[in-house]
mmCIF file of C-alpha atoms and ligand atoms in Angstrom:
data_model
loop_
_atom_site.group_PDB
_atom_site.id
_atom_site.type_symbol
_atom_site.label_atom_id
_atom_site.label_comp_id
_atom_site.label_asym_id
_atom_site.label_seq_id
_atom_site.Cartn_x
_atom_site.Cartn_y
_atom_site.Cartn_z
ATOM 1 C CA UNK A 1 -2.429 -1.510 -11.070
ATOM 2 C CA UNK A 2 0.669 -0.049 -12.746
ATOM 3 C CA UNK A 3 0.798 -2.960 -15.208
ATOM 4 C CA UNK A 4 3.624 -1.098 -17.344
ATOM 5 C CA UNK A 5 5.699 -1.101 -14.280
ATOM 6 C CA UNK A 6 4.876 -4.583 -13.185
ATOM 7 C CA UNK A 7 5.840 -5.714 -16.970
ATOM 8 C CA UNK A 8 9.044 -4.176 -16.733
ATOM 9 C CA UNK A 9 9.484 -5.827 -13.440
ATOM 10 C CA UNK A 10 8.533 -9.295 -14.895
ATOM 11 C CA UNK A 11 10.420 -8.452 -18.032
ATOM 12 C CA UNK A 12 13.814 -8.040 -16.434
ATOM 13 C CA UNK A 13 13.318 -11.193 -13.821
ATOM 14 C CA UNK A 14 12.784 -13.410 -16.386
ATOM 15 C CA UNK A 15 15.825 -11.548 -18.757
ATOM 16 C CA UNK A 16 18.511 -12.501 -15.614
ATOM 17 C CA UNK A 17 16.795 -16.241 -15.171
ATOM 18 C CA UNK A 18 17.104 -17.149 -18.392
ATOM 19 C CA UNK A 19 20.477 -15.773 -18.540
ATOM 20 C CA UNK A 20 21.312 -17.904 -15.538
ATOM 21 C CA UNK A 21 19.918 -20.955 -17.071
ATOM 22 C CA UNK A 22 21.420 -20.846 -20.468
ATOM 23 C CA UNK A 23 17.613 -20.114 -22.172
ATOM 24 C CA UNK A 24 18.239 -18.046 -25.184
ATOM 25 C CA UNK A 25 13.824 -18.474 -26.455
ATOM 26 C CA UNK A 26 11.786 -18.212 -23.395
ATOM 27 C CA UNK A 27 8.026 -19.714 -24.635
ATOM 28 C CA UNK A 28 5.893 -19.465 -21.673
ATOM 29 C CA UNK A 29 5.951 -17.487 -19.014
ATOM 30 C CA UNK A 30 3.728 -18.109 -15.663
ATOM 31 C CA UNK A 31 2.717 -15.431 -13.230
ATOM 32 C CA UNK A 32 0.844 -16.634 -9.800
ATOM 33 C CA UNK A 33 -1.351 -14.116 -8.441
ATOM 34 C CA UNK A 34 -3.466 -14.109 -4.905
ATOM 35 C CA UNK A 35 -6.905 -14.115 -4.726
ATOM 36 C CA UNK A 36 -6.693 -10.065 -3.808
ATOM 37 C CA UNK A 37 -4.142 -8.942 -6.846
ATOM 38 C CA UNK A 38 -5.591 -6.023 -8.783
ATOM 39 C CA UNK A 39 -3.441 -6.842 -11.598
ATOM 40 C CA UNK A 40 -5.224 -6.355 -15.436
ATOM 41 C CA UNK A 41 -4.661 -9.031 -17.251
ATOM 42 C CA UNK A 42 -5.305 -7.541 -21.209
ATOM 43 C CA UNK A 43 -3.237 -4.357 -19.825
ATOM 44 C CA UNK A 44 -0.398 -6.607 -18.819
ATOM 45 C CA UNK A 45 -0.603 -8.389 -22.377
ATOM 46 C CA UNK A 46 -0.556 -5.333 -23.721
ATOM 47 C CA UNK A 47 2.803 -3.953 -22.339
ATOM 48 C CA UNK A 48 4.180 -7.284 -22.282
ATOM 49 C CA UNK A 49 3.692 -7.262 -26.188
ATOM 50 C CA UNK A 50 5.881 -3.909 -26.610
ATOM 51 C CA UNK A 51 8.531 -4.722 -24.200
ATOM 52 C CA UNK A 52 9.287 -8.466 -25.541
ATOM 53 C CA UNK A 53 10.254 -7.092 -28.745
ATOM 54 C CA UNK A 54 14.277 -7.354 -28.871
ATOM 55 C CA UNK A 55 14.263 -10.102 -26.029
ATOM 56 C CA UNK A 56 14.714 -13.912 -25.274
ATOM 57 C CA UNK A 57 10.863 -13.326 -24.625
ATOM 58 C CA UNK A 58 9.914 -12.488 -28.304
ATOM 59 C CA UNK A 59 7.872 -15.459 -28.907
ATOM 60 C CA UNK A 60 6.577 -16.268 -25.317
ATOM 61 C CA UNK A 61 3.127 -15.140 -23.314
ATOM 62 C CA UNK A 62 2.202 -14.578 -20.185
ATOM 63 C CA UNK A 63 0.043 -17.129 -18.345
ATOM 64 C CA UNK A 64 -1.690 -15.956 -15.008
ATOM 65 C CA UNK A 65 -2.634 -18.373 -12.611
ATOM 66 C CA UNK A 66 -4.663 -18.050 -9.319
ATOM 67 C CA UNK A 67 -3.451 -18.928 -6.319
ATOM 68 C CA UNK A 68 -5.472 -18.493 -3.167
ATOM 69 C CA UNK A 69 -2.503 -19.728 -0.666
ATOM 70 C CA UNK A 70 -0.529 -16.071 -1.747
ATOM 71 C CA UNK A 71 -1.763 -13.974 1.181
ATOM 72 C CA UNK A 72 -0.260 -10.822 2.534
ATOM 73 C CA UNK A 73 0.777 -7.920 0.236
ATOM 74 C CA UNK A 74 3.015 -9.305 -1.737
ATOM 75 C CA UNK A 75 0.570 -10.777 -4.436
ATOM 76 C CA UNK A 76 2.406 -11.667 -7.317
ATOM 77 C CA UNK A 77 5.491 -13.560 -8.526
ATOM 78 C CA UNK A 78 6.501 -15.077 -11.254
ATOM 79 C CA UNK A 79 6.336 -18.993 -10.849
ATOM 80 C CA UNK A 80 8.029 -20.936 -13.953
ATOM 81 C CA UNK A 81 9.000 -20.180 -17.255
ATOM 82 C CA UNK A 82 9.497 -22.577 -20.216
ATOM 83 C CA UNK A 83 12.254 -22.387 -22.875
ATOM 84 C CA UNK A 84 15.382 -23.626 -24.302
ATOM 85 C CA UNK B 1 12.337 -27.487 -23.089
ATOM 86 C CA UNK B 2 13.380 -26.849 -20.022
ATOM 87 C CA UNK B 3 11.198 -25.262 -17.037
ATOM 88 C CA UNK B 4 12.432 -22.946 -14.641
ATOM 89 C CA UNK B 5 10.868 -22.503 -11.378
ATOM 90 C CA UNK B 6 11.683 -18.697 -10.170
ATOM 91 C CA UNK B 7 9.079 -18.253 -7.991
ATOM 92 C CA UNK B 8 10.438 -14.396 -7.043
ATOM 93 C CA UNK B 9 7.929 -11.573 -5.961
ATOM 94 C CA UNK B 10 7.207 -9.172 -8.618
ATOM 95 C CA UNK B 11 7.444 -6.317 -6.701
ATOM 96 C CA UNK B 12 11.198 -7.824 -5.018
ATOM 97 C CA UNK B 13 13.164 -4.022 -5.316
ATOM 98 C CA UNK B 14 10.550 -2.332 -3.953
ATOM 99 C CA UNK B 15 9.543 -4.852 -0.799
ATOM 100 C CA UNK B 16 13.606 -4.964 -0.275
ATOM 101 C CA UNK B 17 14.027 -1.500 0.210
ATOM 102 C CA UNK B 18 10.878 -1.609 2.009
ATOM 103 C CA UNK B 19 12.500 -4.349 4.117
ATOM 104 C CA UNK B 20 16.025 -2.283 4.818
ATOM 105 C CA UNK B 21 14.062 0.984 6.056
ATOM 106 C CA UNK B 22 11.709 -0.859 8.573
ATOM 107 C CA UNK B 23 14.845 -2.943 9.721
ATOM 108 C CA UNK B 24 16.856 0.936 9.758
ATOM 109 C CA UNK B 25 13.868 2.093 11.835
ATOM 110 C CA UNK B 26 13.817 -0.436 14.663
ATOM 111 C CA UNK B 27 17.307 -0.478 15.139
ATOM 112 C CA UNK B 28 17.383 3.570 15.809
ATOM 113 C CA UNK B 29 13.595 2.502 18.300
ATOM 114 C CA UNK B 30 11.504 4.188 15.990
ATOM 115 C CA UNK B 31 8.017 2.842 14.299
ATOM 116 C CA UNK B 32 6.590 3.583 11.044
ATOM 117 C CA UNK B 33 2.624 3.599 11.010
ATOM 118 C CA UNK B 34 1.034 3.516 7.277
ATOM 119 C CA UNK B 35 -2.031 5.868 6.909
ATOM 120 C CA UNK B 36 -3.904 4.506 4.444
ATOM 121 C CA UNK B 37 -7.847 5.472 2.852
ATOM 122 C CA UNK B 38 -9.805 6.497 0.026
ATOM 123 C CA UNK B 39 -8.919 10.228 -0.666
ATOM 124 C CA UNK B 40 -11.471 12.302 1.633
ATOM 125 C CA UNK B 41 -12.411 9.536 3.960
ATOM 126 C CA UNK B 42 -10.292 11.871 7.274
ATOM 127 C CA UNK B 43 -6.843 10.514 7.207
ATOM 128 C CA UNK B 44 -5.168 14.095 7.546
ATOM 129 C CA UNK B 45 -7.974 15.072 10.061
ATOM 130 C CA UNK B 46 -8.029 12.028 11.959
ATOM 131 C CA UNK B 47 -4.094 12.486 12.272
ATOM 132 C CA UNK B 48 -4.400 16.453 12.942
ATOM 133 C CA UNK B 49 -6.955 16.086 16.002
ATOM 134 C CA UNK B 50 -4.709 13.119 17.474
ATOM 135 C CA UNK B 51 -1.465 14.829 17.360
ATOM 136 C CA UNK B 52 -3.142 18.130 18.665
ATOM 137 C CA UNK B 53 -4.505 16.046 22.203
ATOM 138 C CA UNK B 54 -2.533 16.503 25.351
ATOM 139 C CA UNK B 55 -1.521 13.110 25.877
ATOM 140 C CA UNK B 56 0.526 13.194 22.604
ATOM 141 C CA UNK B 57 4.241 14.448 23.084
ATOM 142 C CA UNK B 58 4.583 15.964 19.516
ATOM 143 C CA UNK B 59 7.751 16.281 19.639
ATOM 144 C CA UNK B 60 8.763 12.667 19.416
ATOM 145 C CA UNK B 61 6.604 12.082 16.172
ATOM 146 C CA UNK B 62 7.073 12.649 12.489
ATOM 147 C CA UNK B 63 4.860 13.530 9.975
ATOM 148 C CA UNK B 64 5.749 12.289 5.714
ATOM 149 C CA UNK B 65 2.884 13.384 3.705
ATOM 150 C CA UNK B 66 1.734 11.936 0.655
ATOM 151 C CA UNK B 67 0.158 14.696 -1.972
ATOM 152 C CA UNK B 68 0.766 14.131 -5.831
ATOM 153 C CA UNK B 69 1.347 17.627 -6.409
ATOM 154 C CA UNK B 70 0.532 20.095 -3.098
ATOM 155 C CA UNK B 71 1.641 20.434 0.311
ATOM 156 C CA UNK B 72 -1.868 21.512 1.132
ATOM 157 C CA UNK B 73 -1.735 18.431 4.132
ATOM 158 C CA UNK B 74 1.509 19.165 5.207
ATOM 159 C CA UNK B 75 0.937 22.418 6.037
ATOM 160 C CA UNK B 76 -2.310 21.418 7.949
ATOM 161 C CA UNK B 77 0.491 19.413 10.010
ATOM 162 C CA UNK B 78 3.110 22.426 10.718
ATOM 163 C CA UNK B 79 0.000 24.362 11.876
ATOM 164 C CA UNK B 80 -0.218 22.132 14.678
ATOM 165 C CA UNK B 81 3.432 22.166 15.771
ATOM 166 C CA UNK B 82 4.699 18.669 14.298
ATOM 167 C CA UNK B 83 7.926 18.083 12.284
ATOM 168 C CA UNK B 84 6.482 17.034 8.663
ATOM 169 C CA UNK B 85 8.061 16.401 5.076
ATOM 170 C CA UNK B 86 5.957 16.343 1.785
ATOM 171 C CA UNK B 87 6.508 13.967 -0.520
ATOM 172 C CA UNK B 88 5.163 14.890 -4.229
ATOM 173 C CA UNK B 89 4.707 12.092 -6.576
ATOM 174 C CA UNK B 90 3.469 14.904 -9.643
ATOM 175 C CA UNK B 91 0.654 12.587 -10.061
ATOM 176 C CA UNK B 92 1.734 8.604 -9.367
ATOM 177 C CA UNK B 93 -1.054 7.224 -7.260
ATOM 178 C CA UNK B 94 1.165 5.540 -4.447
ATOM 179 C CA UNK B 95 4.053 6.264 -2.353
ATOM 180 C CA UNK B 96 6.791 3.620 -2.869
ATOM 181 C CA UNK B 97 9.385 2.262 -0.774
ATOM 182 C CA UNK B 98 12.431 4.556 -2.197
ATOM 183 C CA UNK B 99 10.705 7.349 -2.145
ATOM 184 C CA UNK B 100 9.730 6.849 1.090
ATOM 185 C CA UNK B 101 13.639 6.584 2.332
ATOM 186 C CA UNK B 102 14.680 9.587 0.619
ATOM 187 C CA UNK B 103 11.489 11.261 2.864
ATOM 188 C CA UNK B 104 13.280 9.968 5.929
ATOM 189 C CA UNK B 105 16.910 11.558 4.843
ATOM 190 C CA UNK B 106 15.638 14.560 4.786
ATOM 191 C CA UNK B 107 13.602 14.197 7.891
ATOM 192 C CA UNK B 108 15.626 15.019 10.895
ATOM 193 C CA UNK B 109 14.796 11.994 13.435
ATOM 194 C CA UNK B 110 16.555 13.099 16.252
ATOM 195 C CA UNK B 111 14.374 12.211 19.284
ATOM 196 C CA UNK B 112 11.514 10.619 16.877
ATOM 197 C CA UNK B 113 9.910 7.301 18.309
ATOM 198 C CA UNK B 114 7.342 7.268 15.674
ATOM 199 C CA UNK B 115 6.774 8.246 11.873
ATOM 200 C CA UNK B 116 3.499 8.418 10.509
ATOM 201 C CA UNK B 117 3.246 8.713 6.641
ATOM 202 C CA UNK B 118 -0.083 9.760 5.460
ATOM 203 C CA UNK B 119 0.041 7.981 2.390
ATOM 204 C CA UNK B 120 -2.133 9.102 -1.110
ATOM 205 C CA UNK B 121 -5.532 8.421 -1.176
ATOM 206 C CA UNK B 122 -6.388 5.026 -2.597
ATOM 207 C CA UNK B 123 -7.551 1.702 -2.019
ATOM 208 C CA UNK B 124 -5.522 0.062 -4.841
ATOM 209 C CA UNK B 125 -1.720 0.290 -5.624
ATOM 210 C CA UNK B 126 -0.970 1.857 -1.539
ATOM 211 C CA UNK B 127 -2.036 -1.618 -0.143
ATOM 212 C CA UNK B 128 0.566 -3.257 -2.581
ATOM 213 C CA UNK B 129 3.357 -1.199 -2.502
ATOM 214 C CA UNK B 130 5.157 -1.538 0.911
ATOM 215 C CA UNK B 131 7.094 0.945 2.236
ATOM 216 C CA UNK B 132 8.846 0.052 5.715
ATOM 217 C CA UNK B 133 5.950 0.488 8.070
ATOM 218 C CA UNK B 134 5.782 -1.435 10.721
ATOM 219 C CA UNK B 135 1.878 -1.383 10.959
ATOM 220 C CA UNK B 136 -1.009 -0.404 8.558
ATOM 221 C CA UNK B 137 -4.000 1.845 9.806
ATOM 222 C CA UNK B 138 -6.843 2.488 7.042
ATOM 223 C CA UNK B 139 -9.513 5.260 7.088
ATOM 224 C CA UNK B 140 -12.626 4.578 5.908
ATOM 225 C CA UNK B 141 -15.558 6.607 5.697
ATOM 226 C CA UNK B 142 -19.610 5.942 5.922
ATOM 227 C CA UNK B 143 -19.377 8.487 2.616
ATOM 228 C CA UNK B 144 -18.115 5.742 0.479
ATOM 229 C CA UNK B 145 -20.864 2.871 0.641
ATOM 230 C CA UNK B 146 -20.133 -0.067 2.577
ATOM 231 C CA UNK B 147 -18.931 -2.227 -0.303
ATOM 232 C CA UNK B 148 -15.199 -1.129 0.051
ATOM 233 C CA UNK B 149 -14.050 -4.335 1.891
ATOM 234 C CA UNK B 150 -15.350 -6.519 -0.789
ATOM 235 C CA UNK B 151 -13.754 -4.311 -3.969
ATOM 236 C CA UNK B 152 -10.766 -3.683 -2.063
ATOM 237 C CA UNK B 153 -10.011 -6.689 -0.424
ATOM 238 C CA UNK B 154 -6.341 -6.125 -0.517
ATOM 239 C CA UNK B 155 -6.204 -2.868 1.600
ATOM 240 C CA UNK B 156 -8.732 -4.205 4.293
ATOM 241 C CA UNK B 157 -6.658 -7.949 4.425
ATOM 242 C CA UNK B 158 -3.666 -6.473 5.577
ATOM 243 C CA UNK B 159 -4.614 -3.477 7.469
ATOM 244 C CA UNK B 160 -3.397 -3.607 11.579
ATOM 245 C CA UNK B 161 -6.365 -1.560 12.232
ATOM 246 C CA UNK B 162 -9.229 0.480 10.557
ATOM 247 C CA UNK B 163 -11.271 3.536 11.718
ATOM 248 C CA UNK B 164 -14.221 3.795 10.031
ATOM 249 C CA UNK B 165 -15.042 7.457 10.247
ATOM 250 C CA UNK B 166 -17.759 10.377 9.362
ATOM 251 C CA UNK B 167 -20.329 8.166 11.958
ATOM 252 C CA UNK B 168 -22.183 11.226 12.027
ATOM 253 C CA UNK B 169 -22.720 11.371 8.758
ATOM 254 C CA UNK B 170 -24.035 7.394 8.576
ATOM 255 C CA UNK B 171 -27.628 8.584 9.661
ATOM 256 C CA UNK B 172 -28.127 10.427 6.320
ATOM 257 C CA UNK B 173 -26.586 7.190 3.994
ATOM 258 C CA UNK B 174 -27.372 3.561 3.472
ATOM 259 C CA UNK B 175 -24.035 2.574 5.145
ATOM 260 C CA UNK B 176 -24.437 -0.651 7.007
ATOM 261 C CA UNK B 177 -21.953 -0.013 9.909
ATOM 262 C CA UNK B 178 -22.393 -3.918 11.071
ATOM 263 C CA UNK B 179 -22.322 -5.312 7.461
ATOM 264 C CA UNK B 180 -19.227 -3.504 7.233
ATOM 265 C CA UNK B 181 -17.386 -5.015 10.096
ATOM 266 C CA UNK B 182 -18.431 -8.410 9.244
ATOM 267 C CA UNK B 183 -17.371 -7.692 6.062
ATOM 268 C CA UNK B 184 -13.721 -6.743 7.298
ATOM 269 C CA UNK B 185 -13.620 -9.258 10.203
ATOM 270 C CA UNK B 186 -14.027 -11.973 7.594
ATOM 271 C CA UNK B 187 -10.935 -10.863 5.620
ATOM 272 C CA UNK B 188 -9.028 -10.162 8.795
ATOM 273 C CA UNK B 189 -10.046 -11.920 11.860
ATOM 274 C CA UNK B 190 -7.504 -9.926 13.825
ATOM 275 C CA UNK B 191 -8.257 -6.541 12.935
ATOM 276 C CA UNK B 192 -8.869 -3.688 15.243
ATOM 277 C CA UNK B 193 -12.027 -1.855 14.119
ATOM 278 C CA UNK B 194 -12.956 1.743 15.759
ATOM 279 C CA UNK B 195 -15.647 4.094 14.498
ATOM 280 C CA UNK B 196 -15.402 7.657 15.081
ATOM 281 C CA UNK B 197 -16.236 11.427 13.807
ATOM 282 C CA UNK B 198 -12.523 12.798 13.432
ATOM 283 C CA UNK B 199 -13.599 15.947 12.812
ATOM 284 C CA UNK B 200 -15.583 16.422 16.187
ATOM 285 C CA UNK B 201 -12.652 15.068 18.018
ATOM 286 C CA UNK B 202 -15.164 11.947 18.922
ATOM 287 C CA UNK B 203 -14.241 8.033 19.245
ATOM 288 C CA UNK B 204 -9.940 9.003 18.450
ATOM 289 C CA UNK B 205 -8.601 7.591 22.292
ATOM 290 C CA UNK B 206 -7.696 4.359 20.505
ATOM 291 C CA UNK B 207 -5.969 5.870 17.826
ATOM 292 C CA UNK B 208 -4.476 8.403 20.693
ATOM 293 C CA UNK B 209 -3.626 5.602 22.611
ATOM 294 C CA UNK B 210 -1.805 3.960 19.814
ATOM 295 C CA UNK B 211 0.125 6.844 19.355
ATOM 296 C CA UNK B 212 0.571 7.246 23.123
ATOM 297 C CA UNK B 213 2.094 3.303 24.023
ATOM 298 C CA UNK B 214 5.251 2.761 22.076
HETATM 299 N N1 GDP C 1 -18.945 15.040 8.449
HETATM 300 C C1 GDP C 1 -17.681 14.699 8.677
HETATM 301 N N2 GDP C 1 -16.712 15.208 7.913
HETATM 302 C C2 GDP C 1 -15.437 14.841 8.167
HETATM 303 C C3 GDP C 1 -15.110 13.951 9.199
HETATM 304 N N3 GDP C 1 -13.761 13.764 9.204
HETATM 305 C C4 GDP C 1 -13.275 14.528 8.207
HETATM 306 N N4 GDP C 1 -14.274 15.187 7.583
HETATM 307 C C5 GDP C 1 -14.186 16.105 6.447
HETATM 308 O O1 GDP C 1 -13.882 15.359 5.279
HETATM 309 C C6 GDP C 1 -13.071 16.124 4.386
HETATM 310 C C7 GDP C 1 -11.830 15.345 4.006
HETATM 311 O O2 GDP C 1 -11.024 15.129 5.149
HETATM 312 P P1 GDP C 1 -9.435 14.943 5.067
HETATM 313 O O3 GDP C 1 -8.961 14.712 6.446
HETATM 314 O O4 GDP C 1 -8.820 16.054 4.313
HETATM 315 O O5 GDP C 1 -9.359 13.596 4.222
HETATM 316 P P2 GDP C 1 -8.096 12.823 3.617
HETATM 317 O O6 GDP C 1 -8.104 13.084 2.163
HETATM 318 O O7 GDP C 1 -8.357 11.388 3.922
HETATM 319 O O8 GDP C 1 -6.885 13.345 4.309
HETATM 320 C C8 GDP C 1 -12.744 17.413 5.117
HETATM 321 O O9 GDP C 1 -13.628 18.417 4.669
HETATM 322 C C9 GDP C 1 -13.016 17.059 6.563
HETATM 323 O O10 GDP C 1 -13.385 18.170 7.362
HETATM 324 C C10 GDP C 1 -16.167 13.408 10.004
HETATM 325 O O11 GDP C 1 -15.982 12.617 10.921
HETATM 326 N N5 GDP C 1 -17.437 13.804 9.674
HETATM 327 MG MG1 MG C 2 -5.158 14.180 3.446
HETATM 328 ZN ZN1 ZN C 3 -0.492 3.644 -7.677
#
């Protein structure tokens, strides 16, 4: 489901938190998604490998993680990040 | 290495404009109902043969329609005497939450209690995108095999009620009418679930109703 515009989405969240947090190499990036998100995971990959290019993201990857308490919806958000 | 915890909603701009127009629409009394279905299942034929009864004041609703490139629907709507928009995506599958305000700038709502927005045809991206409504009503149809619930869990979770439509049609299919239900209950305990054959004008009074009460 629209996983270029979800990557941009996820892209620029992560751009402004790192930002906030003084996080110039972001490594890992974790996305929690409900039991009924029809997100594509290789799709996501996919974009998320074009769009890091240029960013604090270059080196990081997208982790998705089930979570069957996300109801409603609103079935995805992105949970942590790692970096320095 | 530091972790951040962000924990923010993907689709935040969207579900905050979403937010702003269903807060705009209360304040000015008016409701937003969310047609939702598979394309073909009788959203625009459901919604033609309700807002043509004589217990529906048309002049107090609003018609947005949803078409990625025609105003085939929306003219079906004007035929019948109600004040409708179209909204063209040129070929996006779902109607999103800004374009959804612009829909209602243009729309004069001058004496409108309630908008209906017959959204595009699809079980997918419509049941994640938000876009103000203040309630959710998806058409299905005994056409489309009664697996829908379970590979579209999504649009049957969070749907306020669904019609399950074409019953006249179930004879000639394998369509399990009570699987179905149970199927949907179990997602959404609180559901409302009516069957009926729009086009025959047969088993719409709750839907009539619905648009009756405010
Ligand atoms: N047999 C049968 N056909 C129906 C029924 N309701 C709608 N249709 C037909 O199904 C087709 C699609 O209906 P339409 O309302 O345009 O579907 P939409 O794409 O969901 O808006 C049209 O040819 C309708 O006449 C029904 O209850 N039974
Ligand atoms: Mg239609
Ligand atoms: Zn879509």
């Amino acid at each position: 489901m629209h996983e270029g515009s979800v990557c941009r989405e996820i892209v620029d969240i992560v751009t402004e938190a790192a930002a906030l947090n003084d996080i110039t190499k972001v490594y890992e990036i974790v996305i929690s998604v409900g039991e009924y998100s029809c997100v594509n995971e290789s799709q996501l990959n996919f974009y998320f490998d074009v769009m890091k290019r240029d960013t604090c993201m270059e080196e990081a990857y997208i982790r998705i993680e089930k979570d069957v308490s996300i109801t409603g919806p609103t079935q995805m958000y992105v949970k942590t990040f790692k970096g320095e | 290495m530091k972790t951040i915890t962000v924990n923010r909603n993907v689709l935040i701009k969207n579900d905050e404009l979403a937010q702003q127009t269903r807060e705009m629409l209360a304040a000015k009394g008016i409701r937003m109902i969310n047609f939702l279905g598979t394309p073909g299942s009788g959203k625009t034929t459901v919604l033609e043969n309700v807002l043509a009864s004589p217990e529906i004041d048309k002049s107090r609703i609003a018609v947005i329609e949803g078409d990625l490139f025609t105003d085939l629907d929306a003219q079906r709507m004007a035929e019948i005497g109600v004040r409708t928009i179209q909204l063209n995506t040129e070929g996006a599958c779902h109607l999103e939450a800004d374009m959804v305000q612009h829909g209602l700038e243009e729309l004069d709502l001058d004496g409108i209690d309630t908008v209906v927005v017959d959204n595009i045809g699809n079980l997918v991206c419509t049941a994640a995108f938000q876009i103000g409504a203040h309630m959710r009503v998806c058409v299905a149809s005994t056409t489309e095999g009664n697996d829908k619930p379970l590979k579209y869990p999504n649009m049957f979770a969070t749907a306020n009620v669904v019609l399950l439509n074409k019953i006249d049609l179930a004879p000639y299919t394998n369509f399990d009418i009570d699987r179905f239900i149970c199927d949907v209950k179990k997602l959404n305990p609180d559901v409302e679930i009516h069957l009926c054959t729009a086009y025959k004008n047969e088993g719409l009074e709750p839907v009539v109703k619905l648009f009756a009460n405010k």
